[in-house]
mmCIF file of C-alpha atoms in Angstrom:
data_model
loop_
_atom_site.group_PDB
_atom_site.id
_atom_site.type_symbol
_atom_site.label_atom_id
_atom_site.label_comp_id
_atom_site.label_asym_id
_atom_site.label_seq_id
_atom_site.Cartn_x
_atom_site.Cartn_y
_atom_site.Cartn_z
ATOM 1 C CA ARG A 167 -8.510 35.558 5.003
ATOM 2 C CA THR A 168 -5.819 35.972 7.637
ATOM 3 C CA GLY A 169 -4.659 32.374 8.145
ATOM 4 C CA GLU A 170 -5.422 32.656 11.848
ATOM 5 C CA ARG A 171 -6.244 29.312 13.408
ATOM 6 C CA ARG A 172 -9.890 29.207 14.492
ATOM 7 C CA TRP A 173 -10.124 25.837 16.216
ATOM 8 C CA VAL A 174 -8.560 22.410 16.695
ATOM 9 C CA PHE A 175 -10.312 19.084 17.174
ATOM 10 C CA PHE A 176 -8.077 16.408 18.648
ATOM 11 C CA THR A 177 -8.787 12.955 17.250
ATOM 12 C CA ILE A 178 -6.933 11.475 20.226
ATOM 13 C CA PRO A 179 -7.832 12.785 23.718
ATOM 14 C CA GLN A 180 -5.337 15.145 25.319
ATOM 15 C CA SER A 181 -6.295 14.641 28.961
ATOM 16 C CA ASN A 182 -8.157 12.200 31.177
ATOM 17 C CA ASP A 183 -11.072 14.641 31.225
ATOM 18 C CA ASP A 184 -11.536 14.580 27.445
ATOM 19 C CA PHE A 185 -14.356 12.585 25.876
ATOM 20 C CA GLY A 186 -13.062 9.169 24.860
ATOM 21 C CA ALA A 187 -10.065 9.133 27.204
ATOM 22 C CA ASP A 188 -11.485 6.038 28.890
ATOM 23 C CA THR A 189 -11.171 4.169 25.571
ATOM 24 C CA TRP A 190 -7.375 4.456 25.853
ATOM 25 C CA GLU A 191 -6.533 2.212 28.783
ATOM 26 C CA ASN A 192 -3.357 2.835 30.792
ATOM 27 C CA GLU A 193 -3.536 6.444 29.571
ATOM 28 C CA SER A 194 -2.220 5.226 26.234
ATOM 29 C CA TRP A 195 -3.569 8.415 24.641
ATOM 30 C CA ARG A 196 -0.450 10.103 26.005
ATOM 31 C CA TYR A 197 1.951 8.379 23.625
ATOM 32 C CA THR A 198 -0.122 6.998 20.724
ATOM 33 C CA GLY A 199 -0.291 8.744 17.379
ATOM 34 C CA HIS A 200 -2.084 8.579 14.039
ATOM 35 C CA ALA A 201 -5.915 8.563 14.037
ATOM 36 C CA ASN A 202 -5.326 11.389 11.574
ATOM 37 C CA VAL A 203 -7.385 12.388 8.539
ATOM 38 C CA TRP A 204 -5.639 11.167 5.412
ATOM 39 C CA GLY A 205 -8.715 10.865 3.214
ATOM 40 C CA LEU A 206 -11.014 13.658 2.075
ATOM 41 C CA MET A 207 -13.547 15.369 4.318
ATOM 42 C CA SER A 208 -17.041 16.440 3.223
ATOM 43 C CA LEU A 209 -18.898 19.645 4.144
ATOM 44 C CA ASP A 210 -22.632 20.259 4.427
ATOM 45 C CA GLU A 211 -22.446 23.958 3.552
ATOM 46 C CA GLU A 212 -26.047 24.737 4.464
ATOM 47 C CA ARG A 213 -25.801 23.259 7.956
ATOM 48 C CA GLY A 214 -22.141 24.015 8.545
ATOM 49 C CA LEU A 215 -21.371 20.385 9.363
ATOM 50 C CA LEU A 216 -18.026 18.801 8.535
ATOM 51 C CA TYR A 217 -17.704 15.013 8.170
ATOM 52 C CA VAL A 218 -14.261 13.746 9.092
ATOM 53 C CA PRO A 219 -13.079 10.162 8.366
ATOM 54 C CA THR A 220 -10.127 9.120 10.541
ATOM 55 C CA SER A 221 -7.325 6.603 10.297
ATOM 56 C CA THR A 222 -5.987 3.657 12.274
ATOM 57 C CA PRO A 223 -4.010 4.452 15.442
ATOM 58 C CA GLY A 224 -0.330 3.546 15.454
ATOM 59 C CA GLY A 225 0.846 0.858 15.027
ATOM 60 C CA ASP A 226 -1.476 -0.369 12.386
ATOM 61 C CA TYR A 227 -1.337 -4.104 13.124
ATOM 62 C CA TRP A 228 -0.357 -4.325 16.791
ATOM 63 C CA GLY A 229 -2.178 -2.561 19.604
ATOM 64 C CA GLY A 230 -0.666 -4.090 22.713
ATOM 65 C CA HIS A 231 0.559 -0.666 23.786
ATOM 66 C CA ARG A 232 -2.904 0.931 23.394
ATOM 67 C CA PRO A 233 -5.562 -1.332 24.975
ATOM 68 C CA GLY A 234 -9.164 -0.205 24.577
ATOM 69 C CA ALA A 235 -11.433 0.906 21.742
ATOM 70 C CA ASN A 236 -9.241 3.944 20.876
ATOM 71 C CA LEU A 237 -11.591 6.826 20.032
ATOM 72 C CA PHE A 238 -11.674 8.656 17.636
ATOM 73 C CA ALA A 239 -9.563 6.350 15.487
ATOM 74 C CA GLU A 240 -11.227 4.611 12.504
ATOM 75 C CA SER A 241 -14.305 6.758 12.990
ATOM 76 C CA LEU A 242 -16.596 9.106 11.130
ATOM 77 C CA VAL A 243 -16.773 12.308 13.182
ATOM 78 C CA CYS A 244 -19.264 15.108 12.539
ATOM 79 C CA LEU A 245 -17.993 18.543 13.607
ATOM 80 C CA ASP A 246 -19.462 22.027 13.656
ATOM 81 C CA ALA A 247 -17.375 23.601 10.904
ATOM 82 C CA ARG A 248 -17.525 27.001 12.617
ATOM 83 C CA THR A 249 -16.352 25.931 16.061
ATOM 84 C CA GLY A 250 -14.832 22.452 15.753
ATOM 85 C CA GLU A 251 -17.259 21.108 18.345
ATOM 86 C CA ARG A 252 -18.119 17.426 17.983
ATOM 87 C CA GLN A 253 -21.761 16.842 17.045
ATOM 88 C CA TRP A 254 -21.656 13.050 16.835
ATOM 89 C CA HIS A 255 -19.332 10.223 15.943
ATOM 90 C CA PHE A 256 -19.352 6.584 14.895
ATOM 91 C CA GLN A 257 -16.410 4.218 15.320
ATOM 92 C CA ALA A 258 -16.326 1.536 12.622
ATOM 93 C CA VAL A 259 -13.448 -0.499 14.075
ATOM 94 C CA HIS A 260 -12.689 -0.836 17.776
ATOM 95 C CA HIS A 261 -9.001 -1.223 18.637
ATOM 96 C CA GLY A 262 -8.010 -1.566 15.001
ATOM 97 C CA VAL A 263 -5.243 -3.982 14.040
ATOM 98 C CA TRP A 264 -6.212 -4.441 10.369
ATOM 99 C CA ASP A 265 -5.585 -0.965 8.898
ATOM 100 C CA TYR A 266 -9.305 -0.803 8.091
ATOM 101 C CA ASP A 267 -9.432 2.954 8.436
ATOM 102 C CA PHE A 268 -11.683 5.323 6.511
ATOM 103 C CA ASN A 269 -10.035 6.905 3.481
ATOM 104 C CA SER A 270 -13.026 7.314 1.156
ATOM 105 C CA PRO A 271 -14.730 10.724 1.098
ATOM 106 C CA PRO A 272 -18.133 10.672 2.850
ATOM 107 C CA ASN A 273 -21.047 11.020 0.407
ATOM 108 C CA LEU A 274 -23.720 13.570 1.360
ATOM 109 C CA VAL A 275 -26.957 12.160 -0.028
ATOM 110 C CA THR A 276 -30.708 12.621 0.173
ATOM 111 C CA ILE A 277 -32.577 9.316 0.165
ATOM 112 C CA ASN A 278 -36.150 8.107 0.600
ATOM 113 C CA VAL A 279 -36.517 5.202 3.019
ATOM 114 C CA ASP A 280 -40.017 3.811 3.613
ATOM 115 C CA GLY A 281 -41.551 7.069 2.423
ATOM 116 C CA ARG A 282 -39.336 9.225 4.640
ATOM 117 C CA GLU A 283 -36.885 11.664 3.055
ATOM 118 C CA ILE A 284 -33.551 11.637 4.867
ATOM 119 C CA ASP A 285 -30.551 13.887 4.432
ATOM 120 C CA ALA A 286 -27.898 11.280 5.070
ATOM 121 C CA VAL A 287 -24.168 10.722 4.972
ATOM 122 C CA ALA A 288 -22.910 7.445 3.496
ATOM 123 C CA GLU A 289 -19.395 6.177 4.103
ATOM 124 C CA VAL A 290 -18.010 3.221 2.143
ATOM 125 C CA SER A 291 -15.213 1.285 3.786
ATOM 126 C CA LYS A 292 -12.236 -0.922 3.155
ATOM 127 C CA GLN A 293 -14.158 -3.811 4.754
ATOM 128 C CA GLY A 294 -16.815 -3.543 2.040
ATOM 129 C CA PHE A 295 -19.441 -2.017 4.317
ATOM 130 C CA THR A 296 -21.634 1.005 3.594
ATOM 131 C CA TYR A 297 -22.463 2.933 6.759
ATOM 132 C CA VAL A 298 -25.460 5.269 6.364
ATOM 133 C CA PHE A 299 -26.412 7.867 8.981
ATOM 134 C CA ASP A 300 -28.825 10.733 9.437
ATOM 135 C CA ARG A 301 -26.602 13.648 8.569
ATOM 136 C CA VAL A 302 -27.670 15.775 11.552
ATOM 137 C CA THR A 303 -28.292 13.329 14.392
ATOM 138 C CA GLY A 304 -25.844 10.568 13.488
ATOM 139 C CA GLU A 305 -28.545 7.933 13.928
ATOM 140 C CA PRO A 306 -27.977 4.933 11.636
ATOM 141 C CA VAL A 307 -30.593 4.731 8.877
ATOM 142 C CA TRP A 308 -30.556 0.949 9.369
ATOM 143 C CA PRO A 309 -29.436 -0.801 12.562
ATOM 144 C CA ILE A 310 -25.724 -1.419 13.087
ATOM 145 C CA GLU A 311 -25.117 -4.421 15.329
ATOM 146 C CA GLU A 312 -22.218 -5.038 17.684
ATOM 147 C CA ARG A 313 -21.309 -8.675 17.023
ATOM 148 C CA PRO A 314 -18.757 -10.912 18.755
ATOM 149 C CA VAL A 315 -15.569 -11.495 16.767
ATOM 150 C CA ASP A 316 -12.600 -13.814 17.148
ATOM 151 C CA THR A 317 -10.189 -12.554 19.828
ATOM 152 C CA GLU A 318 -7.857 -15.555 19.998
ATOM 153 C CA THR A 319 -4.320 -14.368 19.328
ATOM 154 C CA ASP A 320 -0.749 -15.627 19.576
ATOM 155 C CA VAL A 321 0.660 -12.094 19.426
ATOM 156 C CA PRO A 322 2.342 -11.173 22.731
ATOM 157 C CA GLY A 323 0.691 -8.326 24.613
ATOM 158 C CA GLU A 324 -2.286 -7.994 22.274
ATOM 159 C CA VAL A 325 -5.738 -7.622 23.824
ATOM 160 C CA LEU A 326 -8.378 -7.544 21.100
ATOM 161 C CA TYR A 327 -11.785 -5.922 21.325
ATOM 162 C CA PRO A 328 -14.567 -8.511 21.774
ATOM 163 C CA THR A 329 -17.091 -6.990 19.330
ATOM 164 C CA GLN A 330 -17.138 -5.029 16.079
ATOM 165 C CA PRO A 331 -19.927 -3.065 14.315
ATOM 166 C CA PHE A 332 -21.759 -4.788 11.447
ATOM 167 C CA PRO A 333 -24.316 -2.829 9.375
ATOM 168 C CA THR A 334 -27.503 -4.822 8.805
ATOM 169 C CA LYS A 335 -28.142 -2.928 5.530
ATOM 170 C CA PRO A 336 -26.924 -2.518 2.854
ATOM 171 C CA PRO A 337 -25.231 -5.919 2.459
ATOM 172 C CA PRO A 338 -21.431 -5.909 2.089
ATOM 173 C CA PHE A 339 -20.357 -4.936 -1.423
ATOM 174 C CA ALA A 340 -17.068 -6.868 -1.105
ATOM 175 C CA LYS A 341 -16.327 -10.457 -0.190
ATOM 176 C CA GLN A 342 -15.201 -10.797 3.422
ATOM 177 C CA GLY A 343 -12.981 -13.391 5.070
ATOM 178 C CA VAL A 344 -10.988 -16.283 3.610
ATOM 179 C CA SER A 345 -11.481 -20.062 3.582
ATOM 180 C CA LEU A 346 -10.050 -22.909 1.519
ATOM 181 C CA ASP A 347 -13.221 -22.782 -0.592
ATOM 182 C CA ASP A 348 -11.876 -19.512 -2.005
ATOM 183 C CA ALA A 349 -8.706 -21.111 -3.414
ATOM 184 C CA ASN A 350 -7.879 -20.151 -6.993
ATOM 185 C CA ASP A 351 -9.246 -22.802 -9.360
ATOM 186 C CA LEU A 352 -8.264 -21.483 -12.787
ATOM 187 C CA THR A 353 -6.493 -24.838 -13.310
ATOM 188 C CA PRO A 354 -6.186 -27.991 -11.164
ATOM 189 C CA GLU A 355 -2.450 -27.304 -10.722
ATOM 190 C CA ILE A 356 -3.068 -23.744 -9.570
ATOM 191 C CA HIS A 357 -5.808 -24.919 -7.208
ATOM 192 C CA ALA A 358 -3.531 -27.500 -5.588
ATOM 193 C CA LEU A 359 -0.727 -24.960 -5.146
ATOM 194 C CA ALA A 360 -3.135 -22.372 -3.760
ATOM 195 C CA VAL A 361 -4.617 -24.778 -1.208
ATOM 196 C CA GLU A 362 -1.134 -25.913 -0.148
ATOM 197 C CA GLU A 363 -0.035 -22.334 0.377
ATOM 198 C CA MET A 364 -3.225 -21.174 2.080
ATOM 199 C CA LYS A 365 -2.904 -23.956 4.668
ATOM 200 C CA GLN A 366 0.245 -22.243 5.937
ATOM 201 C CA PHE A 367 -1.799 -19.265 7.124
ATOM 202 C CA ARG A 368 -4.553 -18.580 9.598
ATOM 203 C CA LEU A 369 -7.894 -18.321 7.805
ATOM 204 C CA GLY A 370 -11.228 -17.038 9.004
ATOM 205 C CA PRO A 371 -14.016 -14.471 8.681
ATOM 206 C CA LEU A 372 -13.746 -10.694 8.692
ATOM 207 C CA PHE A 373 -11.801 -9.371 11.700
ATOM 208 C CA THR A 374 -9.771 -12.564 12.161
ATOM 209 C CA PRO A 375 -6.795 -11.254 14.177
ATOM 210 C CA PRO A 376 -3.251 -10.818 12.892
ATOM 211 C CA SER A 377 -0.889 -13.590 13.957
ATOM 212 C CA LEU A 378 2.740 -14.626 14.176
ATOM 213 C CA ARG A 379 1.885 -17.368 11.692
ATOM 214 C CA GLY A 380 0.335 -14.904 9.281
ATOM 215 C CA THR A 381 -3.380 -14.322 8.721
ATOM 216 C CA LEU A 382 -4.895 -14.088 5.254
ATOM 217 C CA MET A 383 -7.283 -11.155 5.354
ATOM 218 C CA ARG A 384 -9.925 -10.084 2.850
ATOM 219 C CA PRO A 385 -10.590 -7.349 2.006
ATOM 220 C CA THR A 386 -7.021 -6.079 2.119
ATOM 221 C CA VAL A 387 -5.728 -2.806 3.510
ATOM 222 C CA SER A 388 -6.539 -1.352 0.080
ATOM 223 C CA GLY A 389 -10.210 -2.304 0.152
ATOM 224 C CA GLY A 390 -13.050 -2.907 -0.631
ATOM 225 C CA ALA A 391 -13.427 0.789 -1.253
ATOM 226 C CA ASP A 392 -10.412 3.059 -1.237
ATOM 227 C CA TRP A 393 -9.359 6.657 -1.917
ATOM 228 C CA GLY A 394 -11.619 6.982 -4.941
ATOM 229 C CA GLY A 395 -14.751 6.491 -2.851
ATOM 230 C CA ALA A 396 -18.256 6.282 -4.306
ATOM 231 C CA ALA A 397 -20.459 8.273 -6.702
ATOM 232 C CA PHE A 398 -24.127 8.997 -5.921
ATOM 233 C CA ASP A 399 -27.012 9.469 -8.358
ATOM 234 C CA PRO A 400 -29.634 11.746 -6.726
ATOM 235 C CA GLU A 401 -32.243 10.774 -9.334
ATOM 236 C CA THR A 402 -32.233 7.059 -8.523
ATOM 237 C CA GLY A 403 -30.668 6.827 -5.068
ATOM 238 C CA LEU A 404 -27.957 4.510 -6.404
ATOM 239 C CA LEU A 405 -24.441 4.683 -4.977
ATOM 240 C CA TYR A 406 -21.679 3.377 -7.251
ATOM 241 C CA VAL A 407 -18.521 1.953 -5.720
ATOM 242 C CA ARG A 408 -15.604 0.085 -7.185
ATOM 243 C CA SER A 409 -14.578 -2.836 -4.989
ATOM 244 C CA THR A 410 -11.142 -4.417 -5.011
ATOM 245 C CA GLU A 411 -11.183 -8.122 -4.137
ATOM 246 C CA GLY A 412 -8.004 -9.758 -2.950
ATOM 247 C CA THR A 413 -6.088 -11.076 0.028
ATOM 248 C CA THR A 414 -3.079 -9.901 1.942
ATOM 249 C CA THR A 415 -1.022 -11.406 4.746
ATOM 250 C CA ASN A 416 -1.427 -9.782 8.155
ATOM 251 C CA GLN A 417 1.596 -11.131 9.980
ATOM 252 C CA VAL A 418 3.187 -9.707 13.109
ATOM 253 C CA CYS A 419 6.917 -10.409 13.469
ATOM 254 C CA ARG A 420 9.070 -10.416 16.574
ATOM 255 C CA ASN A 421 11.803 -7.858 15.964
ATOM 256 C CA THR A 422 14.401 -8.811 18.533
ATOM 257 C CA GLY A 423 17.172 -6.939 16.767
ATOM 258 C CA GLU A 424 18.910 -10.252 16.132
ATOM 259 C CA ASP A 425 17.279 -11.074 12.796
ATOM 260 C CA PRO A 426 18.573 -8.686 10.125
ATOM 261 C CA ALA A 427 16.413 -10.428 7.526
ATOM 262 C CA ILE A 428 13.352 -8.534 8.752
ATOM 263 C CA ASP A 429 14.843 -5.144 7.973
ATOM 264 C CA VAL A 430 16.634 -6.265 4.817
ATOM 265 C CA ASP A 431 13.442 -7.799 3.463
ATOM 266 C CA TYR A 432 11.636 -4.506 3.942
ATOM 267 C CA SER A 433 14.294 -2.134 2.659
ATOM 268 C CA ASN A 434 15.205 -4.231 -0.362
ATOM 269 C CA ASN A 435 11.762 -5.265 -1.516
ATOM 270 C CA CYS A 436 8.881 -3.293 -0.066
ATOM 271 C CA PRO A 437 9.497 0.004 -1.921
ATOM 272 C CA HIS A 438 9.510 -1.867 -5.224
ATOM 273 C CA GLY A 439 6.534 -3.968 -4.189
ATOM 274 C CA ALA A 440 4.409 -0.967 -3.319
ATOM 275 C CA ALA A 441 5.203 0.806 -6.573
ATOM 276 C CA ALA A 442 4.423 -2.309 -8.549
ATOM 277 C CA MET A 443 1.096 -2.830 -6.829
ATOM 278 C CA ILE A 444 -0.109 0.728 -7.356
ATOM 279 C CA PHE A 445 1.108 1.398 -10.855
ATOM 280 C CA GLY A 446 1.864 -1.946 -12.469
ATOM 281 C CA ASN A 447 -0.730 -4.396 -11.182
ATOM 282 C CA ARG A 448 1.951 -6.819 -10.161
ATOM 283 C CA PRO A 449 2.262 -8.387 -6.717
ATOM 284 C CA GLY A 450 4.959 -6.977 -4.467
ATOM 285 C CA ALA A 451 8.421 -8.521 -4.723
ATOM 286 C CA THR A 452 8.226 -10.056 -1.256
ATOM 287 C CA GLU A 453 4.995 -11.869 -2.073
ATOM 288 C CA VAL A 454 6.275 -13.306 -5.380
ATOM 289 C CA ALA A 455 9.476 -14.573 -3.789
ATOM 290 C CA ARG A 456 7.556 -16.538 -1.164
ATOM 291 C CA SER A 457 4.931 -18.076 -3.424
ATOM 292 C CA LYS A 458 5.097 -21.119 -5.667
ATOM 293 C CA LEU A 459 2.330 -19.482 -7.689
ATOM 294 C CA GLY A 460 4.765 -16.804 -8.811
ATOM 295 C CA GLY A 461 2.359 -13.892 -8.550
ATOM 296 C CA ILE A 462 -0.940 -15.634 -9.316
ATOM 297 C CA PRO A 463 -3.437 -14.704 -6.573
ATOM 298 C CA LEU A 464 -4.301 -17.365 -4.020
ATOM 299 C CA ILE A 465 -8.034 -16.797 -4.424
ATOM 300 C CA LYS A 466 -10.473 -17.083 -7.305
ATOM 301 C CA PRO A 467 -11.199 -14.171 -9.637
ATOM 302 C CA PRO A 468 -12.769 -11.701 -10.218
ATOM 303 C CA TYR A 469 -10.466 -9.321 -8.364
ATOM 304 C CA ALA A 470 -12.586 -6.203 -8.792
ATOM 305 C CA TYR A 471 -16.248 -5.270 -9.166
ATOM 306 C CA LEU A 472 -18.354 -2.244 -9.936
ATOM 307 C CA VAL A 473 -21.295 -2.270 -7.538
ATOM 308 C CA ALA A 474 -24.523 -0.250 -7.500
ATOM 309 C CA ILE A 475 -26.091 0.092 -4.048
ATOM 310 C CA ASP A 476 -29.705 1.225 -3.737
ATOM 311 C CA LEU A 477 -29.621 3.574 -0.746
ATOM 312 C CA ASN A 478 -33.405 3.945 -0.762
ATOM 313 C CA ALA A 479 -33.866 0.217 -0.194
ATOM 314 C CA GLY A 480 -30.569 -0.662 1.468
ATOM 315 C CA GLU A 481 -29.880 -3.377 -1.110
ATOM 316 C CA ILE A 482 -27.363 -4.223 -3.837
ATOM 317 C CA ALA A 483 -28.963 -3.234 -7.155
ATOM 318 C CA TRP A 484 -26.324 -4.916 -9.319
ATOM 319 C CA LYS A 485 -22.707 -6.045 -9.225
ATOM 320 C CA VAL A 486 -20.472 -6.709 -12.244
ATOM 321 C CA PRO A 487 -16.809 -7.749 -12.558
ATOM 322 C CA PHE A 488 -14.599 -4.821 -13.515
ATOM 323 C CA GLY A 489 -11.411 -4.846 -15.589
ATOM 324 C CA GLU A 490 -9.820 -7.475 -17.784
ATOM 325 C CA GLY A 491 -7.029 -8.130 -15.282
ATOM 326 C CA SER A 492 -3.356 -7.317 -15.445
ATOM 327 C CA ARG A 493 -1.423 -8.382 -18.513
ATOM 328 C CA VAL A 494 1.206 -9.874 -16.224
ATOM 329 C CA LEU A 495 -1.426 -12.222 -14.824
ATOM 330 C CA ARG A 496 -3.076 -13.030 -18.151
ATOM 331 C CA ASN A 497 0.305 -13.924 -19.675
ATOM 332 C CA HIS A 498 1.555 -15.934 -16.703
ATOM 333 C CA PRO A 499 3.333 -19.209 -17.662
ATOM 334 C CA LEU A 500 0.981 -21.277 -15.475
ATOM 335 C CA LEU A 501 -1.967 -19.896 -17.466
ATOM 336 C CA ARG A 502 -0.692 -20.599 -20.980
ATOM 337 C CA GLY A 503 -3.428 -22.162 -23.065
ATOM 338 C CA VAL A 504 -6.073 -21.532 -20.402
ATOM 339 C CA GLU A 505 -9.289 -19.870 -21.539
ATOM 340 C CA LEU A 506 -9.636 -17.056 -19.014
ATOM 341 C CA PRO A 507 -12.724 -14.989 -18.156
ATOM 342 C CA ASP A 508 -13.014 -11.707 -20.054
ATOM 343 C CA ARG A 509 -12.983 -9.843 -16.751
ATOM 344 C CA LEU A 510 -10.487 -11.192 -14.263
ATOM 345 C CA GLY A 511 -10.771 -7.908 -12.393
ATOM 346 C CA THR A 512 -8.103 -5.249 -11.976
ATOM 347 C CA PHE A 513 -6.683 -3.837 -8.755
ATOM 348 C CA SER A 514 -7.060 -0.083 -8.271
ATOM 349 C CA HIS A 515 -7.683 2.667 -5.721
ATOM 350 C CA LEU A 516 -9.971 4.629 -8.024
ATOM 351 C CA GLY A 517 -13.626 5.639 -7.961
ATOM 352 C CA SER A 518 -16.328 6.363 -10.515
ATOM 353 C CA LEU A 519 -18.318 9.228 -12.020
ATOM 354 C CA VAL A 520 -22.077 9.019 -12.665
ATOM 355 C CA THR A 521 -23.736 11.368 -15.162
ATOM 356 C CA LYS A 522 -27.263 12.504 -15.899
ATOM 357 C CA GLY A 523 -26.845 10.939 -19.330
ATOM 358 C CA GLY A 524 -27.245 7.462 -17.849
ATOM 359 C CA LEU A 525 -23.601 6.425 -17.679
ATOM 360 C CA VAL A 526 -21.078 5.481 -15.026
ATOM 361 C CA PHE A 527 -17.484 6.216 -16.043
ATOM 362 C CA LEU A 528 -14.661 4.350 -14.368
ATOM 363 C CA GLY A 529 -10.991 3.703 -14.927
ATOM 364 C CA GLY A 530 -8.524 1.842 -12.848
ATOM 365 C CA GLY A 531 -5.583 -0.441 -13.158
ATOM 366 C CA ASP A 532 -5.538 -0.996 -16.902
ATOM 367 C CA PRO A 533 -5.155 1.386 -19.874
ATOM 368 C CA TYR A 534 -8.864 1.929 -20.498
ATOM 369 C CA LEU A 535 -11.658 4.252 -19.516
ATOM 370 C CA TYR A 536 -14.968 2.386 -19.267
ATOM 371 C CA ALA A 537 -18.582 3.521 -19.520
ATOM 372 C CA PHE A 538 -21.390 1.423 -18.016
ATOM 373 C CA ASP A 539 -25.164 1.663 -18.173
ATOM 374 C CA LYS A 540 -25.956 3.101 -14.751
ATOM 375 C CA ALA A 541 -29.247 1.172 -14.517
ATOM 376 C CA THR A 542 -27.959 -2.305 -15.405
ATOM 377 C CA GLY A 543 -24.161 -2.379 -15.157
ATOM 378 C CA ASP A 544 -23.822 -3.380 -18.815
ATOM 379 C CA GLU A 545 -20.582 -2.207 -20.395
ATOM 380 C CA ILE A 546 -21.448 0.364 -23.072
ATOM 381 C CA TRP A 547 -18.001 1.416 -24.209
ATOM 382 C CA ARG A 548 -14.320 1.342 -23.407
ATOM 383 C CA GLY A 549 -11.622 3.631 -24.769
ATOM 384 C CA ALA A 550 -7.874 3.047 -24.718
ATOM 385 C CA THR A 551 -5.689 5.478 -22.788
ATOM 386 C CA PRO A 552 -1.931 5.976 -23.240
ATOM 387 C CA PHE A 553 -1.158 4.701 -19.730
ATOM 388 C CA ARG A 554 -3.019 3.036 -16.896
ATOM 389 C CA THR A 555 -5.735 5.288 -15.520
ATOM 390 C CA SER A 556 -4.713 6.887 -12.223
ATOM 391 C CA SER A 557 -7.580 9.131 -11.082
ATOM 392 C CA ASN A 558 -11.325 9.324 -10.749
ATOM 393 C CA PRO A 559 -12.966 10.596 -13.952
ATOM 394 C CA MET A 560 -14.009 14.260 -14.079
ATOM 395 C CA THR A 561 -16.572 15.985 -16.286
ATOM 396 C CA TYR A 562 -17.314 19.532 -17.400
ATOM 397 C CA ARG A 563 -19.015 21.495 -20.169
ATOM 398 C CA SER A 564 -17.133 23.886 -22.391
ATOM 399 C CA ARG A 565 -18.463 27.348 -23.187
ATOM 400 C CA SER A 566 -20.027 25.905 -26.318
ATOM 401 C CA GLY A 567 -21.998 23.433 -24.185
ATOM 402 C CA ARG A 568 -20.054 20.356 -25.225
ATOM 403 C CA GLN A 569 -19.507 17.864 -22.403
ATOM 404 C CA PHE A 570 -16.080 16.353 -21.785
ATOM 405 C CA VAL A 571 -14.914 13.518 -19.559
ATOM 406 C CA VAL A 572 -11.321 13.814 -18.365
ATOM 407 C CA ILE A 573 -9.096 11.314 -16.590
ATOM 408 C CA ALA A 574 -5.467 11.295 -15.483
ATOM 409 C CA THR A 575 -3.322 8.399 -16.660
ATOM 410 C CA GLY A 576 0.090 7.107 -15.700
ATOM 411 C CA ALA A 577 2.492 8.489 -13.124
ATOM 412 C CA GLY A 578 5.795 10.324 -13.024
ATOM 413 C CA PRO A 579 7.318 10.922 -16.471
ATOM 414 C CA ASP A 580 4.823 8.545 -18.101
ATOM 415 C CA ALA A 581 1.683 10.560 -17.455
ATOM 416 C CA ALA A 582 -1.016 12.221 -19.531
ATOM 417 C CA LEU A 583 -4.364 13.915 -18.999
ATOM 418 C CA VAL A 584 -6.910 12.446 -21.411
ATOM 419 C CA ALA A 585 -10.120 14.242 -22.436
ATOM 420 C CA LEU A 586 -12.922 12.545 -24.359
ATOM 421 C CA ALA A 587 -16.200 13.750 -25.835
ATOM 422 C CA ARG A 588 -18.881 12.602 -28.235
ATOM 423 C CA PRO A 589 -18.537 13.867 -31.815
ATOM 424 C CA ASN A 590 -20.166 17.232 -32.470
#
């Protein structure tokens, strides 16, 4: 009412006496930033509990200046919404150097596990994990194991954390890690080029470290799950998440100030590359220029899925490829005359909407809004939109009782809000 500040919770300790200060060795909390909240928070209104997903500490891919686990970065933190006091926390990535921060809104759900009703919070992640906790105590609904990960690195000054958390249930909803077995095999020529190119990089499982050589990482910094998050059906206990499948290069460069190509490469190409990836489903300019594949992904399709996760059982209920794939890819010269799958999969940041009428609505990356059977994943319908869809679907009823589904499409001057409904 007044705008007066009530409380502050610092996601990075402010003194050596603060909780978590010992996870910032060499007092690196003094000069490190980020670990901010750039996704959406969720509030349990009845209990007054606020669930806060946090980001990677700076810099995203090199942590030599911040040894330690780095609390409360890349964590889910539960706060008392009235006082800002921490109730519990869980860190999903220790000493992050992959940009695997949380940016999906936490889902507040009620599930039934082995006959026990649990008010839980579920957080889907870029890595393709679903972390599920008791909403009040923070206890994992299923065990989360600390497992050894690769810490071998050629990056000067980097000291990687020896373990990372792995949920035992539900299984990952996205593919994790990269090997030569994943090389794109749409044609023999493409497969040979993909293998040749992949051999230039460091390959390995999830949490393979960045490198001077360049590490292919999957999922990418855009997920797995992303901003759009997941949709929960309280009637069935199913959680619906759109998963982006792809690779990116995690390469650390020595910037000695003597190689202007590093800065020129970024300033000339990266702004265009980012815009193309988000709005045009084309690879960034830097990636195309360096690849003999000319924009064809190194790995096999599909490049996106819609996944239903049974949170009562902790299992994947179903998983179907999502999206026909970008027109740029489908019309690529190396793919002329090739019979392609109907669903190559389409890159997107977007999430879904589940309705009581038995449907899951989802857009993302191509100019269609899709409806799927929420029980089976079968595609029921798709409708063309004027531009590529660019938001999660929304739904409402008019005063007459008619239900509408609305989605934003396009960006900038080429944008439109599209509303659809069944005939009266």
